[in-house]
Coordinates of C-alpha atoms in Angstrom, one line a residue:
M841 CA 0.1 0.1 0.0
S842 CA 1.3 3.5 -0.8
D843 CA 1.2 6.4 1.5
E844 CA 0.9 9.1 -1.1
A845 CA -2.2 10.7 -1.3
H846 CA -4.3 10.6 -4.5
L847 CA -4.6 14.0 -6.4
P848 CA -6.8 14.2 -9.3
A849 CA -5.1 15.5 -12.5
E850 CA -8.1 17.6 -13.5
Q851 CA -7.3 21.1 -15.0
P852 CA -9.3 24.3 -14.0
C853 CA -11.8 25.2 -16.2
P854 CA -10.8 27.9 -18.8
G855 CA -13.3 30.7 -17.4
S856 CA -12.0 30.4 -13.9
S857 CA -10.0 33.4 -12.6
S858 CA -6.2 33.3 -12.4
R859 CA -4.6 33.2 -8.9
F860 CA -3.5 36.9 -9.3
P861 CA -6.0 39.5 -9.4
G862 CA -6.2 41.6 -12.5
S863 CA -4.8 45.3 -12.5
H864 CA -7.5 47.5 -11.3
G865 CA -6.4 50.9 -12.8
D866 CA -9.0 53.3 -12.1
R867 CA -11.5 51.2 -10.3
W868 CA -14.3 53.9 -10.3
R869 CA -14.3 54.1 -14.2
S870 CA -15.5 51.2 -16.2
R871 CA -13.2 49.7 -18.9
S872 CA -15.8 50.4 -21.4
D873 CA -15.6 54.3 -20.7
P874 CA -15.0 56.1 -24.3
R875 CA -13.4 59.1 -22.7
A876 CA -9.5 59.4 -22.8
P877 CA -7.9 59.3 -19.4
R878 CA -7.0 62.6 -17.7
T879 CA -3.5 64.1 -18.4
R880 CA -1.3 65.1 -15.6
P881 CA -1.3 68.7 -14.5
Q882 CA 2.6 68.8 -14.9
E883 CA 4.6 66.3 -16.8
A884 CA 8.3 65.5 -15.6
V885 CA 10.9 67.0 -17.7
R886 CA 13.7 64.5 -18.5
L887 CA 17.0 65.6 -18.2
I888 CA 19.9 63.6 -19.8
T889 CA 22.7 62.9 -17.2
L890 CA 26.3 63.3 -18.3
T891 CA 28.2 60.1 -18.2
K892 CA 31.4 60.6 -20.4
R893 CA 34.6 62.5 -19.1
A894 CA 34.9 64.3 -22.2
D895 CA 31.6 65.7 -21.7
F896 CA 32.6 67.1 -18.2
L897 CA 35.9 68.4 -19.6
A898 CA 34.1 70.2 -22.4
A899 CA 31.5 71.9 -20.0
N900 CA 34.7 73.2 -17.9
A901 CA 35.6 75.1 -21.2
G902 CA 32.4 77.0 -21.1
K903 CA 30.9 79.6 -18.6
R904 CA 31.6 79.3 -14.9
A905 CA 29.4 80.8 -12.2
A906 CA 30.2 80.2 -8.5
S907 CA 27.3 80.9 -6.0
G908 CA 27.4 79.8 -2.3
G909 CA 27.5 75.9 -2.1
L910 CA 28.0 75.1 -5.7
V911 CA 29.7 75.9 -8.8
L912 CA 27.7 76.0 -12.3
L913 CA 29.5 75.2 -15.6
V914 CA 27.5 75.8 -18.6
R915 CA 28.5 75.2 -22.4
D916 CA 26.3 75.7 -25.4
R917 CA 26.7 72.6 -27.6
A918 CA 25.4 74.2 -30.8
D919 CA 24.5 70.9 -32.5
G920 CA 20.9 71.9 -33.0
N921 CA 19.4 69.3 -30.2
P922 CA 17.3 71.5 -27.7
Q923 CA 17.7 68.8 -25.0
M924 CA 19.4 69.9 -21.8
R925 CA 22.0 67.5 -20.4
I926 CA 23.4 67.8 -16.9
G927 CA 26.2 66.2 -14.7
Y928 CA 26.9 66.4 -11.2
T929 CA 30.3 66.3 -9.2
V930 CA 31.0 66.1 -5.7
T931 CA 34.8 65.6 -4.8
K932 CA 35.9 63.2 -1.8
K933 CA 37.1 66.3 -0.1
T934 CA 33.4 67.0 0.7
G935 CA 33.0 64.0 2.7
N936 CA 32.3 60.1 2.5
A937 CA 29.9 58.4 0.1
V938 CA 26.8 59.0 2.0
V939 CA 27.4 62.8 2.1
R940 CA 28.3 63.0 -1.6
N941 CA 25.3 61.1 -2.6
R942 CA 23.0 63.4 -0.5
M943 CA 24.5 66.3 -2.2
K944 CA 23.9 64.8 -5.6
R945 CA 20.4 63.9 -4.8
R946 CA 19.7 67.3 -3.7
F947 CA 21.2 68.7 -6.9
R948 CA 19.3 66.5 -9.0
E949 CA 16.1 67.9 -7.3
L950 CA 17.1 71.3 -8.0
A951 CA 18.0 70.8 -11.5
R952 CA 14.5 69.2 -12.1
E953 CA 12.9 72.0 -10.6
L954 CA 15.0 75.2 -11.9
L955 CA 16.5 74.0 -15.4
P956 CA 13.3 73.6 -17.4
Q957 CA 12.3 77.2 -16.8
S958 CA 15.7 79.0 -16.2
G959 CA 18.0 76.9 -18.3
V960 CA 19.4 77.4 -21.7
A961 CA 18.0 74.8 -24.4
G962 CA 20.8 72.8 -26.1
A963 CA 23.5 73.3 -23.4
D964 CA 25.3 71.0 -21.0
Y965 CA 25.5 71.9 -17.4
V966 CA 27.5 70.5 -14.5
I967 CA 27.0 71.3 -11.0
I968 CA 30.1 70.9 -8.7
G969 CA 29.3 70.6 -4.9
R970 CA 31.3 72.7 -2.4
M971 CA 32.0 71.9 1.0
S972 CA 29.7 74.5 2.1
G973 CA 27.0 72.9 0.3
V974 CA 26.9 70.0 2.7
T975 CA 25.2 72.1 5.7
R976 CA 23.3 74.6 3.6
E977 CA 19.5 74.6 3.8
F978 CA 17.7 73.3 0.5
S979 CA 16.2 76.8 0.0
A980 CA 19.7 78.5 0.2
L981 CA 20.9 75.9 -2.4
R982 CA 17.8 76.7 -4.6
A983 CA 18.5 80.4 -4.3
D984 CA 22.3 79.7 -5.1
L985 CA 21.4 77.6 -8.4
S986 CA 18.9 80.4 -9.6
R987 CA 21.7 83.1 -8.9
A988 CA 24.2 81.1 -11.0
L989 CA 21.7 80.4 -13.7
K990 CA 21.1 84.0 -14.1
M991 CA 24.7 84.8 -14.0
V992 CA 25.3 82.4 -16.9
R993 CA 22.4 83.8 -19.0
Q994 CA 24.0 87.3 -19.0

């Protein structure tokens, strides 16, 4: 005699639901609603990040504006592409990896907020973090970046 239990090899009928629930999306709106989904009030602007050393060196040959906790380098690419590209640099003198990454996160947020309105289309930007930027308030860094953008546009 066998100790194994008898399990039927029946397959579930094709109309039964799967074990994972379907995506609900907007559950207050029927799937047959002919109206298009609403657009978001503000779409995120995608900034391309500089990754190649040559791009950083080329930006160093452009305009420079120092302001408080950061230095802004700007170079117009003059290639006809209106996309803005940005790079972030924080040296090891500034602090350990946690401090450097925090500064870069803050710079990324500032760039997302200010560059679409105040930036020059078709330019490369590099934001270099300074030691004083570690302890500065976010609003002070925002003012520094907007001041640097104004200096570069002149």
